[in-house]
Coordinates of C-alpha atoms in Angstrom, one line a residue:
M1 CA -2.3 17.3 -13.8
S2 CA -2.4 19.2 -10.6
T3 CA -5.4 21.3 -9.6
N4 CA -3.5 24.5 -9.6
E5 CA -2.3 24.2 -13.2
T6 CA -4.2 25.2 -16.3
P7 CA -5.8 22.1 -17.9
M8 CA -3.9 20.8 -20.9
Q9 CA -5.6 20.0 -24.2
V10 CA -7.0 16.5 -24.2
S11 CA -5.3 14.2 -26.7
T12 CA -7.2 12.6 -29.7
Y13 CA -7.2 9.3 -27.9
G14 CA -8.7 10.9 -24.8
L15 CA -11.4 12.5 -26.9
A16 CA -12.1 9.2 -28.6
C17 CA -12.4 7.3 -25.3
G18 CA -14.4 10.1 -23.7
S19 CA -16.9 10.1 -26.5
T20 CA -17.5 6.3 -26.4
E21 CA -16.3 3.9 -23.8
L22 CA -15.5 6.3 -21.0
G23 CA -18.9 7.9 -21.2
K24 CA -20.6 4.5 -20.9
T25 CA -18.3 3.5 -18.1
R26 CA -19.1 6.7 -16.2
N27 CA -22.8 6.2 -16.5
K28 CA -22.5 2.6 -15.4
F29 CA -20.3 3.7 -12.5
L30 CA -22.9 6.2 -11.3
G31 CA -25.6 3.6 -11.4
V32 CA -23.7 1.0 -9.6
S33 CA -22.3 3.4 -7.0
A34 CA -25.9 4.7 -6.3
G35 CA -27.1 1.2 -5.9
C36 CA -24.3 0.2 -3.5
V37 CA -24.7 3.3 -1.4
Y38 CA -28.5 2.8 -1.2
A39 CA -27.9 -0.9 -0.1
I40 CA -25.5 0.3 2.7
I41 CA -28.0 2.8 4.0
A42 CA -30.9 0.3 3.8
F43 CA -28.7 -2.3 5.6
F44 CA -27.9 0.1 8.4
R45 CA -31.5 1.3 8.6
F46 CA -32.7 -2.3 9.0
I47 CA -30.1 -3.0 11.7
I48 CA -31.2 0.1 13.6
Y49 CA -34.8 -1.0 13.3
L50 CA -33.9 -4.4 14.9
F51 CA -32.3 -2.7 17.9
Q52 CA -35.1 -0.1 18.2
G53 CA -37.9 -2.4 17.4
G54 CA -39.6 -1.9 20.7
E55 CA -40.3 1.7 19.9
N56 CA -42.2 0.7 16.7
N57 CA -44.5 -2.0 18.2
C58 CA -47.4 0.3 18.2
M59 CA -46.9 1.2 14.5
E60 CA -48.8 -0.6 11.8
Y61 CA -46.8 -2.5 9.1
S62 CA -47.9 -0.2 6.3
E63 CA -46.9 2.9 8.3
F64 CA -43.6 1.2 9.2
Y65 CA -42.8 0.4 5.6
V66 CA -43.6 3.9 4.5
N67 CA -41.4 5.4 7.2
F68 CA -38.6 3.0 6.4
F69 CA -38.7 3.8 2.7
L70 CA -38.9 7.6 3.3
D71 CA -36.0 7.5 5.8
T72 CA -33.9 5.5 3.4
I73 CA -34.6 7.7 0.4
I74 CA -34.0 10.9 2.3
A75 CA -30.8 9.6 3.8
F76 CA -29.6 8.4 0.4
L77 CA -30.2 11.8 -1.2
K78 CA -28.2 13.5 1.5
V79 CA -25.3 11.0 1.5
Y80 CA -25.0 10.5 -2.3
I81 CA -25.7 13.9 -3.6
I82 CA -24.2 16.2 -0.9
G83 CA -21.7 13.8 0.7
L84 CA -20.2 11.7 -2.2
L85 CA -20.6 13.5 -5.5
P86 CA -18.0 16.1 -4.5
I87 CA -15.6 13.2 -3.8
M88 CA -16.3 11.7 -7.2
A89 CA -15.6 15.1 -8.8
L90 CA -12.3 15.3 -6.9
R91 CA -11.3 11.8 -8.1
K92 CA -12.1 13.0 -11.7
V93 CA -9.8 15.9 -11.3
L94 CA -7.0 13.6 -10.0
I95 CA -7.5 10.9 -12.6
Q96 CA -4.4 11.9 -14.6
E97 CA -2.3 11.7 -11.5
S98 CA -3.6 8.3 -10.6
V99 CA -1.2 6.4 -12.8
R100 CA 2.3 8.0 -12.6
R101 CA 3.8 7.8 -9.2
N102 CA 6.0 11.0 -8.9
T103 CA 7.8 10.5 -5.6
P104 CA 10.4 13.0 -4.2
A105 CA 13.5 11.6 -2.6
C106 CA 12.5 12.5 0.9
F107 CA 9.1 13.0 2.6
L108 CA 9.9 16.6 3.7
D109 CA 10.3 17.6 0.0
E110 CA 7.0 16.0 -0.8
L111 CA 5.3 18.0 2.0
H112 CA 7.0 21.2 0.7
T113 CA 5.6 20.4 -2.8
L114 CA 2.1 19.8 -1.5
M115 CA 2.1 23.1 0.3
Y116 CA 1.8 25.0 -3.1
K117 CA -0.9 22.9 -4.5
K118 CA -4.6 23.6 -4.2
R119 CA -5.5 20.0 -3.7
T120 CA -3.7 20.0 -0.4
Y121 CA -6.4 22.3 1.1
I122 CA -9.4 21.3 -1.1
T123 CA -9.2 17.6 -0.4
P124 CA -9.4 17.7 3.4
L125 CA -12.1 20.3 3.1
I126 CA -14.2 18.1 0.8
Y127 CA -13.8 15.0 3.0
T128 CA -14.6 17.1 6.1
I129 CA -17.9 18.3 4.6
S130 CA -18.7 14.8 3.4
S131 CA -17.9 13.4 6.8
I132 CA -20.2 15.9 8.6
I133 CA -23.1 15.2 6.1
I134 CA -22.8 11.4 6.3
G135 CA -22.3 11.5 10.1
W136 CA -25.3 13.8 10.4
T137 CA -27.4 11.4 8.3
Y138 CA -26.4 8.5 10.5
F139 CA -27.4 10.3 13.7
D140 CA -30.7 11.2 12.0
L141 CA -31.3 7.5 11.2
I142 CA -30.8 6.5 14.8
G143 CA -32.8 9.4 16.1
T144 CA -36.5 10.1 16.2
S145 CA -38.9 10.2 13.3
Y146 CA -38.6 12.9 10.6
R147 CA -42.0 14.2 11.6
R148 CA -40.4 15.7 14.7
T149 CA -38.3 18.8 14.8
K150 CA -34.6 18.1 15.4
T151 CA -31.2 19.2 14.2
M152 CA -27.7 18.1 14.7
F153 CA -26.4 21.3 16.3
L154 CA -29.2 22.8 18.4
Y155 CA -31.9 20.7 20.2
P156 CA -34.9 22.8 21.5
G157 CA -36.1 20.1 23.8
T158 CA -35.1 19.6 27.4
E159 CA -34.8 15.8 27.9
D160 CA -31.3 15.5 26.2
F161 CA -29.8 18.6 27.7
W162 CA -26.8 18.2 29.9
C163 CA -26.8 20.2 33.1
P164 CA -25.0 19.2 36.3
S165 CA -27.3 18.4 39.2
H166 CA -25.8 21.0 41.5
R167 CA -26.4 23.8 39.0
K168 CA -30.0 23.1 38.0
D169 CA -31.1 26.6 39.0
N170 CA -28.5 28.3 36.8
C171 CA -29.5 26.2 33.8
K172 CA -33.1 27.5 33.6
G173 CA -32.2 30.6 31.7
L174 CA -29.8 29.0 29.3
L175 CA -32.2 27.4 26.8
P176 CA -31.6 26.4 24.1
M177 CA -28.2 24.9 25.1
I178 CA -25.7 23.1 22.9
N179 CA -26.4 19.4 23.2
E180 CA -23.3 17.6 24.4
H181 CA -23.8 14.5 22.3
Y182 CA -24.4 16.3 19.1
L183 CA -21.4 18.6 19.6
I184 CA -19.1 15.7 20.3
A185 CA -20.4 14.0 17.2
L186 CA -19.8 17.1 15.2
V187 CA -16.2 17.3 16.5
Y188 CA -15.8 13.6 15.8
T189 CA -17.0 13.7 12.2
T190 CA -15.0 16.8 11.5
V191 CA -11.7 15.3 12.7
L192 CA -12.5 12.1 10.8
G193 CA -12.9 14.0 7.6
I194 CA -9.7 16.0 8.1
W195 CA -7.7 12.8 9.0
Y196 CA -9.1 10.8 6.1
G197 CA -8.5 13.6 3.6
C198 CA -4.9 14.1 4.7
D199 CA -4.3 10.4 4.7
F200 CA -5.8 10.2 1.2
L201 CA -3.3 12.7 0.0
L202 CA -0.1 11.7 1.8
H203 CA -0.5 8.0 1.0
K204 CA -1.8 8.7 -2.5
R205 CA -4.8 6.5 -2.1
Y206 CA -6.1 8.0 -5.4
M207 CA -3.6 5.8 -7.3
L208 CA -5.2 3.1 -9.5
T209 CA -4.0 -0.4 -9.9
F210 CA -4.2 -1.7 -13.5
N211 CA -4.2 -5.5 -13.5
V212 CA -3.3 -6.9 -16.8
A213 CA -6.0 -9.5 -17.3
E214 CA -8.7 -10.4 -19.8
P215 CA -11.1 -7.6 -20.6
R216 CA -14.2 -7.1 -18.5
Y217 CA -17.1 -6.4 -20.7
P218 CA -20.0 -4.3 -19.3
F219 CA -22.9 -6.2 -17.7
S220 CA -26.3 -5.2 -16.3
L221 CA -26.5 -3.2 -13.2
P222 CA -27.4 -6.1 -10.8
K223 CA -24.7 -8.3 -12.3
E224 CA -22.0 -5.6 -11.9
I225 CA -22.9 -5.2 -8.2
L226 CA -22.6 -9.0 -7.7
I227 CA -19.2 -9.0 -9.5
V228 CA -17.9 -6.2 -7.4
W229 CA -19.2 -7.9 -4.2
N230 CA -17.7 -11.3 -5.0
C231 CA -14.3 -9.8 -5.8
K232 CA -14.0 -7.0 -3.2
Y233 CA -16.3 -7.8 -0.3
D234 CA -13.5 -9.0 2.0
I235 CA -11.3 -5.9 1.3
F236 CA -14.3 -3.6 1.5
V237 CA -15.6 -4.9 4.9
W238 CA -12.3 -5.4 6.7
S239 CA -10.7 -2.2 5.4
S240 CA -13.7 -0.2 6.5
L241 CA -13.9 -1.8 9.9
T242 CA -10.1 -1.5 10.6
T243 CA -9.9 2.1 9.4
A244 CA -12.9 3.2 11.5
L245 CA -11.9 1.4 14.6
Y246 CA -8.3 2.6 14.3
F247 CA -9.4 6.2 14.1
S248 CA -12.1 5.8 16.9
I249 CA -9.6 4.3 19.4
I250 CA -7.1 7.1 18.7
F251 CA -9.7 9.8 18.9
W252 CA -11.3 8.7 22.2
F253 CA -7.9 8.0 23.7
I254 CA -6.7 11.5 23.0
K255 CA -10.0 13.0 24.1
L256 CA -10.1 11.1 27.4
L257 CA -6.4 11.6 28.1
I258 CA -6.1 15.3 27.3
W259 CA -9.6 16.7 27.7
N260 CA -10.5 15.0 30.9
T261 CA -7.2 16.0 32.4
I262 CA -7.8 19.7 31.8
Y263 CA -11.5 20.2 31.9
E264 CA -11.5 20.7 35.6
W265 CA -9.2 23.8 35.5
L266 CA -9.6 25.2 32.0
P267 CA -13.0 26.8 32.5
N268 CA -11.6 28.7 35.5
L269 CA -8.9 30.4 33.3
I270 CA -11.5 32.2 31.2
F271 CA -14.6 34.2 32.1
L272 CA -17.3 31.7 31.1
H273 CA -19.2 31.4 34.4
N274 CA -23.0 31.0 34.3
T275 CA -22.9 30.2 30.5
S276 CA -23.9 27.1 28.6
I277 CA -20.3 26.8 27.3
Y278 CA -19.1 26.6 30.9
Y279 CA -21.4 23.7 31.8
W280 CA -20.5 22.0 28.6
M281 CA -16.8 22.2 29.3
R282 CA -17.3 20.8 32.8
A283 CA -19.2 17.8 31.5
S284 CA -18.0 14.3 31.6
W285 CA -16.7 13.4 28.2
F286 CA -17.2 9.7 28.1
D287 CA -20.5 7.9 27.6
V288 CA -20.7 4.3 26.5
Q289 CA -23.8 4.9 24.3
L290 CA -22.1 7.9 22.7
F291 CA -18.9 5.9 22.1
N292 CA -20.9 3.1 20.3
R293 CA -22.8 5.7 18.2
T294 CA -19.6 7.5 17.1
V295 CA -17.8 4.3 16.2
L296 CA -20.8 3.0 14.2
S297 CA -21.1 6.4 12.4
A298 CA -17.4 6.1 11.5
I299 CA -17.9 2.6 10.1
F300 CA -20.9 3.9 8.1
T301 CA -19.0 6.9 6.8
V302 CA -15.8 5.0 5.8
M303 CA -18.0 2.3 4.1
C304 CA -19.5 5.0 1.9
W305 CA -16.1 6.3 1.0
S306 CA -14.6 2.8 0.5
V307 CA -17.3 1.7 -1.9
I308 CA -16.6 4.8 -4.1
D309 CA -12.8 4.0 -4.2
I310 CA -13.5 0.3 -5.0
L311 CA -15.9 1.1 -7.8
I312 CA -13.6 3.7 -9.3
E313 CA -10.8 1.1 -9.5
H314 CA -13.2 -1.5 -10.8
F315 CA -14.6 0.6 -13.7
F316 CA -11.9 3.0 -14.7
T317 CA -9.1 0.4 -14.9
R318 CA -10.8 -1.8 -17.5
I319 CA -9.8 -2.0 -21.1
H320 CA -11.4 0.5 -23.6
F321 CA -11.7 0.2 -27.3
T322 CA -11.7 3.0 -29.9
I323 CA -11.8 1.0 -33.1
G324 CA -15.3 2.1 -34.0
V325 CA -14.8 5.8 -33.3
Y326 CA -13.1 7.1 -36.4
M327 CA -11.9 5.7 -39.7
D328 CA -8.3 5.6 -38.6
P329 CA -8.1 3.6 -35.3
H330 CA -4.3 3.1 -35.6
A331 CA -3.7 6.9 -35.6
I332 CA -5.9 7.2 -32.5
L333 CA -4.0 4.4 -30.8
V334 CA -0.6 5.8 -31.6
N335 CA -1.7 9.2 -30.4
G336 CA -2.6 7.6 -27.0
L337 CA 0.7 5.8 -26.8
H338 CA 2.5 9.1 -27.1
S339 CA 0.3 10.9 -24.5
Y340 CA 3.1 11.2 -21.9
Q341 CA 1.6 14.4 -20.4
Q342 CA -1.7 12.5 -19.8
P343 CA -0.7 9.3 -18.1
Y344 CA -4.2 7.9 -17.7
Y345 CA -5.0 8.0 -21.4
Q346 CA -1.5 6.6 -22.1
Q347 CA -2.2 3.7 -19.7
L348 CA -5.6 3.1 -21.4
A349 CA -3.9 3.1 -24.8
F350 CA -1.3 0.5 -23.7
L351 CA -4.1 -1.6 -22.2
E352 CA -5.9 -1.6 -25.5
L353 CA -2.6 -2.4 -27.3
W354 CA -2.1 -5.3 -24.8
H355 CA -5.5 -6.7 -25.6
I356 CA -4.9 -6.4 -29.4
A357 CA -1.5 -8.2 -29.0
K358 CA -3.1 -11.0 -27.0
F359 CA -6.6 -11.6 -28.3
D360 CA -7.4 -9.6 -31.4
Q361 CA -6.0 -11.3 -34.5
Y362 CA -7.9 -9.0 -36.9
R363 CA -6.3 -5.8 -35.5
R364 CA -2.9 -7.4 -35.3
S365 CA -3.0 -8.2 -39.0
A366 CA -4.2 -4.7 -39.7
I367 CA -1.3 -3.2 -37.8
Y368 CA 1.2 -5.4 -39.7
A369 CA -0.4 -4.4 -43.0
D370 CA -0.6 -0.7 -42.2
F371 CA 2.9 0.3 -43.5
N372 CA 2.4 2.3 -46.7
R373 CA 0.5 5.4 -45.7
K374 CA 0.2 8.4 -48.0
R375 CA 1.5 11.7 -46.9
E376 CA -1.9 13.1 -46.0
R377 CA -2.6 10.0 -43.8
A378 CA 0.8 9.8 -42.1
F379 CA 0.8 9.7 -38.3
S380 CA 0.6 13.1 -36.8
C381 CA 3.0 12.4 -33.9
V382 CA 6.1 11.9 -35.9
K383 CA 8.4 10.8 -33.2
H384 CA 10.5 8.3 -35.2
N385 CA 11.8 7.8 -38.7
N386 CA 8.8 6.1 -40.4
P387 CA 5.5 7.9 -39.8
N388 CA 4.0 5.8 -42.6
S389 CA 4.2 2.5 -40.6
A390 CA 1.9 1.6 -37.7
W391 CA 4.2 -1.1 -36.5
T392 CA 7.2 1.3 -36.4
E393 CA 5.3 3.8 -34.3
I394 CA 3.8 1.2 -31.9
S395 CA 7.1 -0.8 -31.5
R396 CA 9.2 2.3 -30.9
S397 CA 6.8 3.6 -28.3
C398 CA 7.1 0.3 -26.4
M399 CA 10.9 0.2 -26.8
D400 CA 11.2 3.9 -25.7
L401 CA 9.4 3.0 -22.4
I402 CA 11.6 -0.1 -21.9
L403 CA 14.9 1.7 -22.6
G404 CA 13.7 4.7 -20.6
L405 CA 13.3 2.6 -17.5
A406 CA 16.8 1.1 -18.0
N407 CA 18.3 4.6 -18.4
S408 CA 16.4 5.9 -15.3
A409 CA 17.8 3.0 -13.2
Q410 CA 21.4 3.8 -14.4
I411 CA 20.9 7.5 -13.9
E412 CA 19.8 6.9 -10.3
I413 CA 22.8 4.7 -9.6
K414 CA 25.3 7.2 -11.1
K415 CA 23.6 10.1 -9.4
Q416 CA 23.8 8.5 -6.0
H417 CA 27.5 7.5 -6.6
T418 CA 28.3 11.1 -7.6
R419 CA 26.5 12.5 -4.6
K420 CA 28.4 10.2 -2.3
L421 CA 31.7 11.3 -3.8
L422 CA 30.7 15.0 -3.5
L423 CA 29.6 14.6 0.1
R424 CA 32.9 12.8 0.9
K425 CA 34.9 15.7 -0.5
K426 CA 32.8 18.2 1.3
Y427 CA 33.1 16.3 4.5
E428 CA 36.9 16.3 4.3
K429 CA 36.9 19.9 3.4
F430 CA 34.7 20.9 6.3
R431 CA 36.8 18.8 8.7
N432 CA 40.0 20.5 7.6
M433 CA 38.3 23.9 7.9
E434 CA 37.1 23.1 11.4
K435 CA 40.6 22.0 12.5
N436 CA 42.2 25.1 11.1
A437 CA 39.5 27.3 12.7
L438 CA 40.1 25.7 16.0
K439 CA 43.9 26.1 15.8
E440 CA 43.6 29.8 14.8
K441 CA 41.0 30.3 17.6
E442 CA 43.4 28.8 20.2
R443 CA 46.3 31.0 18.9
K444 CA 44.1 34.0 19.1
I445 CA 43.1 33.2 22.7
V446 CA 46.8 32.8 23.6
G447 CA 47.6 36.3 22.5
Q448 CA 47.7 36.7 18.8
K449 CA 44.7 39.0 18.7
D450 CA 45.5 40.4 15.2
L451 CA 45.0 36.9 13.7
E452 CA 41.6 36.6 12.0
V453 CA 39.6 33.4 12.1
K454 CA 39.1 32.5 8.5
M455 CA 36.4 29.9 9.1
T456 CA 33.3 30.6 11.3
A457 CA 30.2 28.6 12.0
E458 CA 28.1 31.1 10.0
T459 CA 30.1 30.6 6.7
M460 CA 30.2 26.8 7.2
T461 CA 26.5 26.3 7.8
K462 CA 25.4 28.1 4.6
D463 CA 25.9 24.7 2.9
R464 CA 22.9 22.5 3.4
D465 CA 25.0 19.4 3.1
Y466 CA 27.0 20.4 6.1
W467 CA 24.1 19.9 8.5
G468 CA 23.2 16.7 6.8
M469 CA 26.7 15.3 7.4
K470 CA 26.7 16.6 11.0
L471 CA 23.4 14.8 11.7
L472 CA 24.7 11.7 10.1
E473 CA 27.8 11.9 12.3
W474 CA 25.7 12.5 15.4
F475 CA 22.6 10.2 14.9
H476 CA 23.6 7.4 12.5
P477 CA 22.0 4.2 13.8
V478 CA 25.4 2.4 14.0
T479 CA 28.3 4.9 13.9
G480 CA 26.6 7.9 15.6
N481 CA 28.3 9.8 18.4
Y482 CA 25.1 10.2 20.5
P483 CA 23.8 7.6 22.9
Y484 CA 21.8 4.7 21.6
F485 CA 18.5 5.9 22.9
M486 CA 18.8 9.3 21.3
R487 CA 19.8 7.7 18.0
K488 CA 16.8 5.5 18.1
V489 CA 14.5 8.4 18.9
Y490 CA 15.9 10.4 16.0
S491 CA 15.6 7.5 13.7
F492 CA 12.0 7.1 14.6
F493 CA 10.8 10.7 14.4
A494 CA 13.2 12.7 12.2
V495 CA 14.7 10.3 9.8
P496 CA 11.4 9.5 8.0
L497 CA 11.1 13.2 7.2
L498 CA 14.7 13.9 6.1
K499 CA 15.9 10.6 4.8
R500 CA 16.4 10.2 1.1
S501 CA 15.2 6.6 1.4
I502 CA 15.8 3.9 -1.2
E503 CA 12.1 3.1 -1.1
R504 CA 11.0 6.5 -2.3
R505 CA 13.8 6.8 -4.9
T506 CA 12.9 3.3 -6.3
K507 CA 9.2 4.3 -6.5
D508 CA 10.2 7.4 -8.5
V509 CA 12.4 5.3 -10.9
F510 CA 9.5 2.9 -11.5
K511 CA 6.8 5.6 -11.6
D512 CA 5.4 4.1 -14.9
L513 CA 5.4 0.6 -13.6
Y514 CA 2.0 -0.6 -15.0
I515 CA 2.5 1.2 -18.4
T516 CA 5.9 -0.5 -18.7
I517 CA 4.6 -3.9 -18.0
C518 CA 1.9 -3.5 -20.6
A519 CA 4.5 -2.3 -23.1
I520 CA 6.7 -5.3 -22.5
Q521 CA 4.0 -7.9 -22.8
A522 CA 2.3 -6.2 -25.8
L523 CA 5.6 -5.8 -27.7
T524 CA 6.5 -9.5 -27.0
A525 CA 3.1 -10.8 -28.2
L526 CA 3.1 -8.7 -31.3
T527 CA 6.6 -9.8 -32.2
V528 CA 5.9 -13.5 -31.5
K529 CA 2.6 -13.7 -33.4
S530 CA 4.1 -11.8 -36.4
L531 CA 5.9 -15.1 -37.2
N532 CA 2.6 -16.5 -38.5
E533 CA 0.5 -13.4 -39.1
D534 CA 2.9 -10.8 -40.6
K535 CA 2.5 -11.5 -44.3
H536 CA 4.5 -8.4 -45.4
G537 CA 7.6 -8.9 -43.3
V538 CA 7.5 -5.5 -41.6
V539 CA 8.4 -6.9 -38.2
Q540 CA 11.5 -8.9 -39.1
N541 CA 13.7 -5.9 -39.4
D542 CA 13.1 -4.9 -35.7
I543 CA 13.3 -8.3 -34.0
A544 CA 17.0 -7.7 -33.1
N545 CA 16.1 -4.3 -31.7
V546 CA 13.3 -5.9 -29.6
F547 CA 15.8 -8.5 -28.1
E548 CA 18.4 -5.8 -27.4
S549 CA 16.0 -3.4 -25.7
M550 CA 14.7 -6.0 -23.4
L551 CA 18.2 -7.4 -22.6
D552 CA 19.5 -3.9 -21.9
C553 CA 16.6 -3.2 -19.5
L554 CA 17.1 -6.6 -17.8
M555 CA 20.8 -6.1 -17.2
S556 CA 20.2 -2.5 -15.9
L557 CA 17.5 -3.6 -13.5
E558 CA 19.6 -6.6 -12.3
Q559 CA 22.4 -4.2 -11.5
Y560 CA 20.0 -1.9 -9.7
S561 CA 18.5 -4.8 -7.6
N562 CA 21.8 -6.5 -6.8
K563 CA 23.6 -3.2 -5.8
P564 CA 20.8 -0.7 -5.0
P565 CA 21.9 3.0 -4.6
L566 CA 21.7 3.1 -0.8
D567 CA 21.8 6.4 1.0
E568 CA 24.2 7.0 4.0
W569 CA 21.3 6.4 6.4
D570 CA 20.6 3.0 4.7
I571 CA 24.1 1.6 5.1
G572 CA 24.3 -0.5 8.3
D573 CA 20.9 0.6 9.5
P574 CA 19.4 -2.2 11.5
F575 CA 16.0 -0.4 11.5
A576 CA 15.7 -0.3 7.7
F577 CA 13.4 -2.6 5.7
T578 CA 14.8 -5.6 4.0
Y579 CA 15.8 -5.4 0.3
S580 CA 13.0 -7.8 -0.7
S581 CA 10.3 -5.3 0.3
V582 CA 12.2 -2.3 -0.9
L583 CA 13.0 -3.6 -4.4
S584 CA 9.7 -5.3 -5.2
D585 CA 9.1 -3.1 -8.3
P586 CA 12.4 -4.0 -9.9
L587 CA 11.9 -7.7 -9.3
I588 CA 8.4 -7.5 -10.8
V589 CA 9.7 -6.0 -14.0
I590 CA 12.7 -8.4 -14.1
N591 CA 10.3 -11.4 -14.0
V592 CA 8.2 -9.9 -16.7
L593 CA 11.3 -9.3 -18.9
K594 CA 12.5 -12.9 -18.3
D595 CA 9.2 -14.3 -19.4
A596 CA 9.1 -12.1 -22.4
L597 CA 12.7 -13.2 -23.5
F598 CA 11.8 -16.9 -23.0
D599 CA 8.8 -16.5 -25.3
L600 CA 10.8 -14.6 -27.9
R601 CA 13.6 -17.2 -27.7
K602 CA 11.2 -20.1 -28.0
A603 CA 9.4 -18.5 -31.0
F604 CA 12.5 -17.5 -33.0
Y605 CA 14.9 -20.2 -31.9
P606 CA 15.3 -21.7 -35.5
H607 CA 16.0 -18.2 -36.8
M608 CA 18.5 -16.8 -34.2
D609 CA 21.4 -17.0 -36.7
Y610 CA 19.8 -14.3 -38.8
F611 CA 19.7 -11.8 -35.9
K612 CA 22.8 -9.8 -35.3
L613 CA 23.1 -9.4 -31.6
S614 CA 26.2 -8.1 -29.8
S615 CA 28.3 -10.5 -27.8
V616 CA 27.1 -9.0 -24.6
H617 CA 23.5 -9.6 -25.5
Y618 CA 24.2 -13.1 -26.7
D619 CA 26.0 -14.0 -23.4
R620 CA 23.2 -12.6 -21.3
L621 CA 20.5 -14.4 -23.3
N622 CA 22.4 -17.7 -23.1
K623 CA 22.9 -17.2 -19.3
L624 CA 19.2 -16.6 -19.0
L625 CA 18.3 -19.8 -20.9
S626 CA 20.7 -21.8 -18.7
E627 CA 19.0 -20.3 -15.6
G628 CA 15.6 -21.4 -16.8
L629 CA 16.7 -25.0 -17.6

């Protein structure tokens, strides 16, 4: 759900989760995140004390502990409440879009779509404010005591003022001046927030990864912190360090290269003589101590942001249970499986179904037995033919996702094939029109002035595909007409914006990747375990449908991975990625489908003669078994 749209009505499954498990998870997340942020601030405060210990030798231990505690508490309140809570609220707004990966065919189309969404402007603004607040807090920690008057922007003292030695007389009447270090720190933190917010949006870092694993039950606050640290400390530390250092190096390089080149002549272009801004602009913009402080402030800021991202993925991707919420948990679960407009709740429902199929024998038996509902208790989301059977609604929801993925792959293949044929026809048409126009133009120049040129550049360029084919003709990496250097430059700068890449189109086909994996594994486990637990025989009528749906999806994805629908820029492109990296999503689903079919075949091998599969499905299943032997 985008932030510029009216919020949709929450499904029954979403209300059930929100009233029980999600509420507990949210409270646990707030507690753990507060503890982690306080630990980061205390760690930095302790390191600062070690480096500034000489200044505190005259301080008694009791006074030092009081100051240390007060500094840490005040810094925590500013960082957590003002700097991080708005980011948590933003992640809550984007929670429904953290599952389904809607990816346009080219990056330029995605930028055009983002221009009309509020999040495009709100997200960098929130991160900018957060960066300024957290950076300001860090510079306060390394500054003087809180008992002294100071601020980040204006400093009323004289010892830290910058003023060139040859202009000391003119600086006397300029107090209070803008402090150079604080102003550079303000610019630094502002650019850091804008850069991180834009990167957060463009690379979709709000997406959640749902790992299908055994459920993680809630623990106490200290134990949750230890679990997160043991699982994510390497990612947390190295990602924070690399991100902060990468930004700092680029920022200082641009500042030194551009600003130091022009600061000698820029103040002379404007009337700023005898002002504090004039002296600030003529200042030397590199200082080793300032460089170290800004880099450390970036590490501190990115660590605070990273810990929120890690904790959101840790807590809000775990399995939730709604069995104790209402008297009809199966209706709640089926409603969640059908919540296509709310992907996050749909993902949670499939995670719960996966846990039931793998570990909960009681609920599996209840699903098999729930097949004779009365009219007043029938399932409200009547999507299939039997709203009185829980197995029918659950199995059809899983098979709809599996077959939907197969159809999406085939549609993409056919769409790309049709597009290539259409472009080829247009290309031949435009070439003939250009030749005729050139001949008529030559005849007109010779002397036939009454002859009109039927084809002009204006009428030809109205078609968008015309320029696409001309660019392909000029700058294709292999067959382009332009020199190699120009083709390489175009491929590096322009192609990433305009190219309908196979990577982006594959991501869009597999936008429900995690939901589909949960559906495949849950349907397989329910079908296999029904052999011993289904005492009413409600599953046996659908076993053939389960085999056929998985085999259809497998054959479709194998065709997609063996002959991917490449674009014209992908064919013969030596700069393109290899297919193994491009088609990782299809290969993941193919492996999951093969494992599922092996399990089904192993469980129902003595009964395969009773299932009426088509010859195509039988051949593919036998070929799969021969491959596994």
